[in-house]
Short mmCIF file of C-alpha atoms in Angstrom, two decimals:
data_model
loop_
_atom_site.label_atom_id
_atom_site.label_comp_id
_atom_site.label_asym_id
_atom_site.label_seq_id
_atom_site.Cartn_x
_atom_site.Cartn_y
_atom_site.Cartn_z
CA UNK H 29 -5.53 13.84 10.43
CA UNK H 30 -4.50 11.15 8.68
CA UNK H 31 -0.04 10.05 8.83
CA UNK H 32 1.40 8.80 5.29
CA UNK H 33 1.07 5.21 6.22
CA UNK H 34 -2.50 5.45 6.57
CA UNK H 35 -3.26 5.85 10.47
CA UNK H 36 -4.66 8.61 12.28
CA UNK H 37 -3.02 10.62 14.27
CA UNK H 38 -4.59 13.07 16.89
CA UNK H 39 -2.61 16.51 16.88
CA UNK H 40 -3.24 18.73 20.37
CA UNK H 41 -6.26 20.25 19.18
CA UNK H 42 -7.91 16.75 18.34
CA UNK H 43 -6.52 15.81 21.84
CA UNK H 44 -8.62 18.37 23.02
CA UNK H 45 -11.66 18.07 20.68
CA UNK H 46 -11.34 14.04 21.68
CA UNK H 47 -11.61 14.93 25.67
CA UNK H 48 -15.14 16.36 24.70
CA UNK H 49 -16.41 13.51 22.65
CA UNK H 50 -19.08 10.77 23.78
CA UNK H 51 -17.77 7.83 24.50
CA UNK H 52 -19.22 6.05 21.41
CA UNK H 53 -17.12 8.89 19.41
CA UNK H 54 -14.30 7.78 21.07
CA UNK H 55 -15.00 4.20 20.19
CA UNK H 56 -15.30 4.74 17.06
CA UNK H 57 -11.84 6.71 16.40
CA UNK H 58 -10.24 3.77 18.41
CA UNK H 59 -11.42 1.35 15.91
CA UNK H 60 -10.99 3.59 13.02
CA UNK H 61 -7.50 3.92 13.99
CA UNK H 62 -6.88 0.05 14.36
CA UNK H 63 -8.55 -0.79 10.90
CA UNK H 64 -6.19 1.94 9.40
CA UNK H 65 -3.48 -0.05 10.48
CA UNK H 66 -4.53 -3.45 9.88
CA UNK H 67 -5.93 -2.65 6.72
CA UNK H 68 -2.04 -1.40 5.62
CA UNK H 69 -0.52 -4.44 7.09
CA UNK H 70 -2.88 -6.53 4.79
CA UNK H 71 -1.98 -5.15 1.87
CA UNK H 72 1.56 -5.37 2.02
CA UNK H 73 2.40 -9.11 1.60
CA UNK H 74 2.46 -11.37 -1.61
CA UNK H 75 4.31 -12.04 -4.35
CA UNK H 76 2.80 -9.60 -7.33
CA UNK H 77 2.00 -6.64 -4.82
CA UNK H 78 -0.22 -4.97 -7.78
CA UNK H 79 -2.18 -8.19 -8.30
CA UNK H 80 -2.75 -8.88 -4.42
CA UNK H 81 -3.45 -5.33 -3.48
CA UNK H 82 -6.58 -5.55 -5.92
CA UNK H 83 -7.65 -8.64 -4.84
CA UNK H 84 -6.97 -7.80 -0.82
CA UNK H 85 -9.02 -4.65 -1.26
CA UNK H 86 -12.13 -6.50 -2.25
CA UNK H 87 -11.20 -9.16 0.01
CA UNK H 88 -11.12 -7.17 3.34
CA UNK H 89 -13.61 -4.27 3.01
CA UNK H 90 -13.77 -2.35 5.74
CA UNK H 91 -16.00 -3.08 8.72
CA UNK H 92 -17.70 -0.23 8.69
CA UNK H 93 -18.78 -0.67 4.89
CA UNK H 94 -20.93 -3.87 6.22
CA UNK H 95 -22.88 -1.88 8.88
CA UNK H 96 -25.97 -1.35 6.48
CA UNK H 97 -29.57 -1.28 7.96
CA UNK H 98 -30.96 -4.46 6.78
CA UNK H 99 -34.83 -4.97 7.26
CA UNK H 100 -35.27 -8.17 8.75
CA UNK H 101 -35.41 -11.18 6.96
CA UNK H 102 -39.28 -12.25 5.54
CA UNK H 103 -40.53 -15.67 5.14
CA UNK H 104 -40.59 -17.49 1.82
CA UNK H 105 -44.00 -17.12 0.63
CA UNK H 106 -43.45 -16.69 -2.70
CA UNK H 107 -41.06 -18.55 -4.10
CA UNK H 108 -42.09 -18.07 -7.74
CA UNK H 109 -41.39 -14.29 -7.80
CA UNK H 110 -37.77 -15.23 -6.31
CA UNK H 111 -37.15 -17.57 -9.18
CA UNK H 112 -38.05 -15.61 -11.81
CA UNK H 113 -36.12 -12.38 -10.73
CA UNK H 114 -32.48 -14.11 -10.86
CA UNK H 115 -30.87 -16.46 -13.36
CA UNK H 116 -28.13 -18.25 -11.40
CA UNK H 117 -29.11 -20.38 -8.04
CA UNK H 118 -25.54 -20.93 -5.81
CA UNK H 119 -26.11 -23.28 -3.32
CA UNK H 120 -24.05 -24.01 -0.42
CA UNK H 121 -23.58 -28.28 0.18
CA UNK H 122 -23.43 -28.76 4.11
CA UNK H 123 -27.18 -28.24 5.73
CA UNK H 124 -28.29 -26.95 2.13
CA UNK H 125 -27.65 -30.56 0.33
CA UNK H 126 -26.56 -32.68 2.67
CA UNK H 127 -25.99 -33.34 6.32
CA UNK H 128 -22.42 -35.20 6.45
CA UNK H 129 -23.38 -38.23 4.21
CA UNK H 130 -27.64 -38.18 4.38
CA UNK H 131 -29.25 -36.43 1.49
CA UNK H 132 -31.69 -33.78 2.69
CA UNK H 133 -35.50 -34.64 1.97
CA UNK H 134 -36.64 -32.67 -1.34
CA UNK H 135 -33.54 -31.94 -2.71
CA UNK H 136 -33.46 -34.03 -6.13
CA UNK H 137 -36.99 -32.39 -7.00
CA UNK H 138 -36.31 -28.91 -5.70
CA UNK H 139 -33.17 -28.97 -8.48
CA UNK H 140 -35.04 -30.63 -11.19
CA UNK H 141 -37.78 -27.91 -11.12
CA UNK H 142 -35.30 -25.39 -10.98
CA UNK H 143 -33.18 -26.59 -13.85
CA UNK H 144 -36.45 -26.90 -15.87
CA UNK H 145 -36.98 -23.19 -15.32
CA UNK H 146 -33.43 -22.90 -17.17
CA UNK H 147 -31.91 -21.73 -14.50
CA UNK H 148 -28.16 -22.09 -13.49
CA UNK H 149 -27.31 -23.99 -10.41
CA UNK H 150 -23.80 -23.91 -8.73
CA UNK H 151 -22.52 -25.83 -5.41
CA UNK H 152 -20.14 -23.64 -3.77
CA UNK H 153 -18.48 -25.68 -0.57
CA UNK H 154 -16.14 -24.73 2.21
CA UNK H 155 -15.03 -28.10 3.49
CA UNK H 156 -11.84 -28.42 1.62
CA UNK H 157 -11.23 -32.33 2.28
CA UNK H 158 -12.15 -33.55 -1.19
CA UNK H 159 -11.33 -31.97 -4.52
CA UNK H 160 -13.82 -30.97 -7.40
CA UNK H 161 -13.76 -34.47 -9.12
CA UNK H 162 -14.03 -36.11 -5.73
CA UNK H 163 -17.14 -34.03 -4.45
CA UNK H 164 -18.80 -34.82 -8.01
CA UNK H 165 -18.86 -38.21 -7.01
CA UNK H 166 -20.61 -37.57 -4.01
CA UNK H 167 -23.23 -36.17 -5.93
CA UNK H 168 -23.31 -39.09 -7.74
CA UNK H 169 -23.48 -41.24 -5.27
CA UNK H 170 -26.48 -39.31 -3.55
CA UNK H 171 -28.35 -39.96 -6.59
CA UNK H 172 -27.52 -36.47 -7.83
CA UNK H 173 -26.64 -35.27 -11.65
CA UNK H 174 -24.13 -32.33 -10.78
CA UNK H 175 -21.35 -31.64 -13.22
CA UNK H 176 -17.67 -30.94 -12.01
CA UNK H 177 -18.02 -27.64 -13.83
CA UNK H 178 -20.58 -26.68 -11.63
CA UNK H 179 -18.80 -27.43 -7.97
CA UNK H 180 -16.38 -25.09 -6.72
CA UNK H 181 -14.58 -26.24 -3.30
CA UNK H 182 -12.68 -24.03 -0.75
CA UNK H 183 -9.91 -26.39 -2.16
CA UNK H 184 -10.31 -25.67 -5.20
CA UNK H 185 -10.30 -21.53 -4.34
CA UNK H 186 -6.77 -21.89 -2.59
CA UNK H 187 -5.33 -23.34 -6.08
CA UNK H 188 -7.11 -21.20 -8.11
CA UNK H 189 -5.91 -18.21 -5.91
CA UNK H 190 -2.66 -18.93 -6.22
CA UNK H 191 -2.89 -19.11 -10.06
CA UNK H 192 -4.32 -15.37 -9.83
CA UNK H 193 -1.27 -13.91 -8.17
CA UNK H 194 1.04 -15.60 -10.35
CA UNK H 195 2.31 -17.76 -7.55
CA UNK H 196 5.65 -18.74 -8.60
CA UNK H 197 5.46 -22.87 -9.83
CA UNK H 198 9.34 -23.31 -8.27
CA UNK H 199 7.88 -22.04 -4.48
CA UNK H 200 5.82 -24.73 -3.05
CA UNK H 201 3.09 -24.62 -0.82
CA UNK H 202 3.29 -26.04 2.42
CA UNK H 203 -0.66 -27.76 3.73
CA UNK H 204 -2.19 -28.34 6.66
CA UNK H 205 -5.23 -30.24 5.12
CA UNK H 206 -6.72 -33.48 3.53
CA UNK H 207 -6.81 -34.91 0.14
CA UNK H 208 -8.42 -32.07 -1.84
CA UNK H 209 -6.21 -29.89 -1.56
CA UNK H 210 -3.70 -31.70 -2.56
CA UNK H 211 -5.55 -33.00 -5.60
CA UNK H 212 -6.24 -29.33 -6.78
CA UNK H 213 -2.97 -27.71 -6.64
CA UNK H 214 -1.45 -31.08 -8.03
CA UNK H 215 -3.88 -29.86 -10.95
CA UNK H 216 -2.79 -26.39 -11.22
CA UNK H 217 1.21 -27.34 -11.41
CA UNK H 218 2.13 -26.64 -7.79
CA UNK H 219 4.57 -28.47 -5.68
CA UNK H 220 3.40 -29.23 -2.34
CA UNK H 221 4.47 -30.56 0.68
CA UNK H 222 2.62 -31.44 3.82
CA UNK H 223 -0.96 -32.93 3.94
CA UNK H 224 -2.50 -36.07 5.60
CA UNK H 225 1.66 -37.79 5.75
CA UNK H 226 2.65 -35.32 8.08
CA UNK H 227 -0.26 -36.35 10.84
CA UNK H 228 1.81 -39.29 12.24
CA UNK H 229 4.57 -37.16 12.31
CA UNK H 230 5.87 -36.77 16.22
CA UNK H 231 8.44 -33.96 17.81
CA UNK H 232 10.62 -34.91 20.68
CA UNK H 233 11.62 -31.95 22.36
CA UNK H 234 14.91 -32.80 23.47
CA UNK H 235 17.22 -30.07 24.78
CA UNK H 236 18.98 -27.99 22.08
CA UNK H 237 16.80 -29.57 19.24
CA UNK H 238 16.05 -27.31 16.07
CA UNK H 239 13.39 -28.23 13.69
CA UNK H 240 14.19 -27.75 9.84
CA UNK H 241 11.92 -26.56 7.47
CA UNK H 242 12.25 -26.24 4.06
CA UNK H 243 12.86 -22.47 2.63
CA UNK H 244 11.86 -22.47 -0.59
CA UNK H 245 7.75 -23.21 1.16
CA UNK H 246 6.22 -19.36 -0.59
CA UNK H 247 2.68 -20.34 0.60
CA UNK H 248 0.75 -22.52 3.07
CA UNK H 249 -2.85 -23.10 2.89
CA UNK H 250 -4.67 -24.22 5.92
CA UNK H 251 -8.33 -26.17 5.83
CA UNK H 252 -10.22 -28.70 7.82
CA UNK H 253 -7.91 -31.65 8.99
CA UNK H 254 -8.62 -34.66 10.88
CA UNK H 255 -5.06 -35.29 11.32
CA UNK H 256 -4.18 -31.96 12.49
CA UNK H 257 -0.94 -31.98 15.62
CA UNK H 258 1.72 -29.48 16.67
CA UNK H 259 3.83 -31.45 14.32
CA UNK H 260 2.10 -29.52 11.50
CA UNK H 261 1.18 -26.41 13.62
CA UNK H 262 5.16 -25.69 14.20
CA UNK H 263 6.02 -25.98 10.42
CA UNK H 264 3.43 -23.58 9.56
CA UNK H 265 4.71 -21.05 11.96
CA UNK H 266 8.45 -21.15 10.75
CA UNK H 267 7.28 -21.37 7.24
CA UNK H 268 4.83 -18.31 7.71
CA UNK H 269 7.75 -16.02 10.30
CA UNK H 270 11.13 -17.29 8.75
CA UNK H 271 10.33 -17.59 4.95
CA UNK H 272 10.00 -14.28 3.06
CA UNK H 273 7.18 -12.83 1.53
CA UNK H 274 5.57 -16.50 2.51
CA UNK H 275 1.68 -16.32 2.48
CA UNK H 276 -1.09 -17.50 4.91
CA UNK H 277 -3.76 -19.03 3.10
CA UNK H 278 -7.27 -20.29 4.84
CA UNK H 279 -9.50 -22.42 2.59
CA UNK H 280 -12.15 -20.71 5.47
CA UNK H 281 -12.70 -20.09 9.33
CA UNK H 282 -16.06 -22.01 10.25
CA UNK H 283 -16.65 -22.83 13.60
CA UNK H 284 -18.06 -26.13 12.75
CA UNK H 285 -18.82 -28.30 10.62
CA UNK H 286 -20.92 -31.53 9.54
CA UNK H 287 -18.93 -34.76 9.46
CA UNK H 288 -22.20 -36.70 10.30
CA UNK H 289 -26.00 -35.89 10.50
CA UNK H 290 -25.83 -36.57 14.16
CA UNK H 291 -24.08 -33.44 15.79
CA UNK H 292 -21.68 -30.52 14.70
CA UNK H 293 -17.65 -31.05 14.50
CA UNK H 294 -14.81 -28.41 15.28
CA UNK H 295 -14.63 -26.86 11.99
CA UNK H 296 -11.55 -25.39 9.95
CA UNK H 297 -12.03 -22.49 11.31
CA UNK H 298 -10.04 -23.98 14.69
CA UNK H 299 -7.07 -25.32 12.68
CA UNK H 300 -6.93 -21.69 11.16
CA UNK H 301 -6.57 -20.29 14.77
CA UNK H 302 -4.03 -22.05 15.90
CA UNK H 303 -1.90 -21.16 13.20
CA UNK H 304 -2.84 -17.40 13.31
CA UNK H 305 -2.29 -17.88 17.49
CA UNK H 306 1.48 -18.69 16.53
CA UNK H 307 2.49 -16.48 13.82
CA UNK H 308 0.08 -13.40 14.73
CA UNK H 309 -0.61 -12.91 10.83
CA UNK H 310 -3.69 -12.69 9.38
CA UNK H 311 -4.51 -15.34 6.65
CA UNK H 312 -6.11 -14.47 3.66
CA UNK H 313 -9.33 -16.17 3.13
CA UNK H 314 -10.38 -17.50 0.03
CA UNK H 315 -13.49 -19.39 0.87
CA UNK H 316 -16.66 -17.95 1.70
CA UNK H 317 -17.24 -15.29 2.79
CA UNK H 318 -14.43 -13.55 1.30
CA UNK H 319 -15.70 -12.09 -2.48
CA UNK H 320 -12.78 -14.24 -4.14
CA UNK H 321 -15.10 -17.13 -5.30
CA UNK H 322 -17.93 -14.83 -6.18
CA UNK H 323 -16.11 -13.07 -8.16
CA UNK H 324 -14.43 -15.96 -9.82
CA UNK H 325 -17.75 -17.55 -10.50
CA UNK H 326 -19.28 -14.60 -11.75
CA UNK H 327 -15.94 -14.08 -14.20
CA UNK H 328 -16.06 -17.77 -14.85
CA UNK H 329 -19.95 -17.78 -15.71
CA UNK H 330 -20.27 -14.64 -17.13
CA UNK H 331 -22.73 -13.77 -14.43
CA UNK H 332 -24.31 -10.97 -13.11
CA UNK H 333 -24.24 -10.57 -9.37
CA UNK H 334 -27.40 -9.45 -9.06
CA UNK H 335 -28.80 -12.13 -10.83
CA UNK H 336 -27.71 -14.53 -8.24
CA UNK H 337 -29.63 -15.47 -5.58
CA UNK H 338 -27.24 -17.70 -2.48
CA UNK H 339 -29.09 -19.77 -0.93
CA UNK H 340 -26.97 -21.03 2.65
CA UNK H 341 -27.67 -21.98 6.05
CA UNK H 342 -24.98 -19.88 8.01
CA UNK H 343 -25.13 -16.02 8.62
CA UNK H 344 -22.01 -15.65 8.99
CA UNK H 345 -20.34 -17.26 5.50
CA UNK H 346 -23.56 -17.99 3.45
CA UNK H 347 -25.54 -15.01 3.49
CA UNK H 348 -22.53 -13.02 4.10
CA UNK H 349 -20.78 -14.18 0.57
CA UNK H 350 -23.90 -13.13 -1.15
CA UNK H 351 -24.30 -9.82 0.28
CA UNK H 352 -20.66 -9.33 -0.10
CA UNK H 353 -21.32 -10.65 -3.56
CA UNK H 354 -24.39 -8.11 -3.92
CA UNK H 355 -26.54 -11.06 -4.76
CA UNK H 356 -30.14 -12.00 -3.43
CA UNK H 357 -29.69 -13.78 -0.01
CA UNK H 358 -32.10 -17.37 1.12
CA UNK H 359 -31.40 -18.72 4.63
CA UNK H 360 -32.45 -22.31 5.16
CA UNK H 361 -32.74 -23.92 8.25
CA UNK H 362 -32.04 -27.08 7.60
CA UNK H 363 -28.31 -26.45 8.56
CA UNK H 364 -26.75 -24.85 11.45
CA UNK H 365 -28.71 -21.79 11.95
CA UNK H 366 -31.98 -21.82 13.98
CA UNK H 367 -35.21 -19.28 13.86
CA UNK H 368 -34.60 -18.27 17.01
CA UNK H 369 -30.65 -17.61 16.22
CA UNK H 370 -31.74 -15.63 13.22
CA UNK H 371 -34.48 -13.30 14.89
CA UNK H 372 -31.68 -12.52 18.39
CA UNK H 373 -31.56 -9.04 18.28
CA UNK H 374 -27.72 -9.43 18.55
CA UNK H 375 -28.08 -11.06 15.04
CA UNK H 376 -26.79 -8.48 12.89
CA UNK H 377 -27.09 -10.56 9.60
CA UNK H 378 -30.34 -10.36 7.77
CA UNK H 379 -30.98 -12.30 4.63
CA UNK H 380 -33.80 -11.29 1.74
CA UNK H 381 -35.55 -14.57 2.97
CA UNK H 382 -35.85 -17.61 4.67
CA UNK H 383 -37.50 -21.18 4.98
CA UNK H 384 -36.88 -24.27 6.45
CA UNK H 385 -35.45 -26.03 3.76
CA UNK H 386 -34.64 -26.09 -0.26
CA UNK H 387 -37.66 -28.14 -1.12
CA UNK H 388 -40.11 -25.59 -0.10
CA UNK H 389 -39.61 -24.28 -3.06
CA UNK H 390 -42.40 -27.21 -4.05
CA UNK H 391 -44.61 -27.17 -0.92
CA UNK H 392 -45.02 -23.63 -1.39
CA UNK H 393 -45.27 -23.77 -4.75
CA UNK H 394 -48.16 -26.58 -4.84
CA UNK H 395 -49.73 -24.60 -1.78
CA UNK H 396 -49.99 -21.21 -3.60
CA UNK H 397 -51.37 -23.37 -6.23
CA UNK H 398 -54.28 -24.48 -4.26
CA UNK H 399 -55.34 -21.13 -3.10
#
């Protein structure tokens, strides 16, 4: 039986009917019950309600719609047959590309034979700490020929968001984040306050004190930070529990991340917790592996989703966004997940393939060759 806000409710008879269910019955009407309610709390904040409720639905699928018997992942062995089934290659950058600022072996001829087989190569990112402009100069600089056109940032999803729900241009968004960010909603026409400034910034709690924040904040947007305090943490929270209708934006929530080639870093992921530890609210994810940028790329591209093929090195974001997506999936383990990580039976996230790295694509190509 299900109440008119969208939980269920257990009348006498169910109460009865429940007493005589298996424990994994009951397990599952617990959770089916606490999804009901989340799922109606989700869709009840934002600023065009008819707008967000569209977006929110694809956004947060239910959990149970992701338990799908997956045969487990196969080995690249033929990477020709992959490349001719799809049209559009999206690549994630960290432990795809790149480890922090060392160019993965392979990489420039891996793209170069795919681009001469006409096909369509995007660089979809969740580090948020440099904008679109600012990430195609890293390409550059790695000896790479990437157009801005075909980089889409975390940072540049939170702007872009906001421009989807109409976000109001005389709100501003409050950010707990580095440069890109900023950059991209300065491009989009938003006013913004927050950023790298307010890492030096210092509270003294002396008795009575009352910190001010400013009310007309309709949005903040969290990514990675190296300059992330309580400073910033507090402002959030009053902006997010005393500002109406104000939203709670992650750029994403990865664990880690790869600042340099020699170990993994605290990713966004923990600034996003501490913010959702203090206000309780969910935030709405616009990074991978939420079906907001695939969506927008496949609108912006006029792509097919099951033309695509994501190629990533995390199970939970990478391969996850493309099976959201409905695309083909390629785990690489050049990044953060290992063979043995991916074959744990606890590992509930199976891609369509995976190899060690990109460029296998040419060492498996020239071996086939030989044969």
């Amino acid at each position: 039986m299900i109440n008119a806000g969208g939980g269920a409710v257990l009348s006498s008879t169910s109460s009865s009917l429940l007493s005589r269910l298996s424990p994994i019955s009951k397990r599952f009407l617990s959770l089916l019950h606490l999804h009901s309610k989340k799922r109606s709390t989700v869709l009840s904040f934002g600023w065009n309600s008819s707008n967000l409720t569209s977006l929110n639905t694809r956004m947060h699928s239910s959990p149970f719609s992701s338990i799908v018997t997956r045969a487990s992942a196969q080995p690249l062995q033929n990477p020709d047959e992959l490349i001719d089934s799809v049209e559009t290659f999206i690549f994630d950058c960290d432990g795809v590309i790149w480890k922090g600022d060392k160019l993965i072996s392979g990489v420039p001829e891996t793209l170069d034979l795919l681009r001469s087989k006409g096909k369509r190569l995007v660089f979809v990112t969740n580090n948020s700490t440099k904008s679109r402009k600012q990430y195609g100069k890293k390409f550059e600089e790695l000896g790479l020929s990437v157009s801005q056109e075909e980089i889409f940032a975390s940072s540049f999803a939170a702007a872009a968001y906001l421009k989807s729900i109409d976000f109001p241009k005389d709100k501003k968004v409050y950010v707990i984040g580095e440069d890109g960010i900023l950059k991209e909603l300065e491009l989009a026409g938003y006013q913004y306050v927050g950023g790298p400034e307010d890492g030096s910034k210092k509270i003294e709690l002396k008795p009575g004190f009352l910190m001010e924040h400013d009310e007309q904040v309709g949005a903040v947007v969290v990514g990675f930070d190296r300059y992330f305090n309580y400073y910033k943490i507090q402002y959030a929270t009053l902006c997010i529990r005393e500002n109406p209708g104000c939203l709670f934006i992650a750029t994403n929530r990865d664990a880690v991340t790869h600042l340099t080639d020699a170990q993994e870093w605290a990713g966004g992921g923990s600034m996003v917790g501490a913010v959702y530890g203090s206000t309780q609210k969910e935030p709405l994810v616009v990074g991978k592996p939420s079906t907001f940028m695939m969506d927008y790329l496949a609108n912006e591209f006029g792509i097919l989703k099951s033309q695509i093929c994501m190629v990533g090195d995390r199970l939970d974001t990478d391969i996850l966004f493309g099976q959201n997506g409905g695309c083909k999936t390629l785990l690489v383990l050049s990044g953060v997940t290992s063979l043995s990580k991916l074959k744990d039976p606890s590992n509930t996230i199976q891609p369509d393939f995976y190899t060690n790295q990109i460029s296998d694509f040419l060492t498996l190509k020239a071996k086939a060759a030989t044969v």
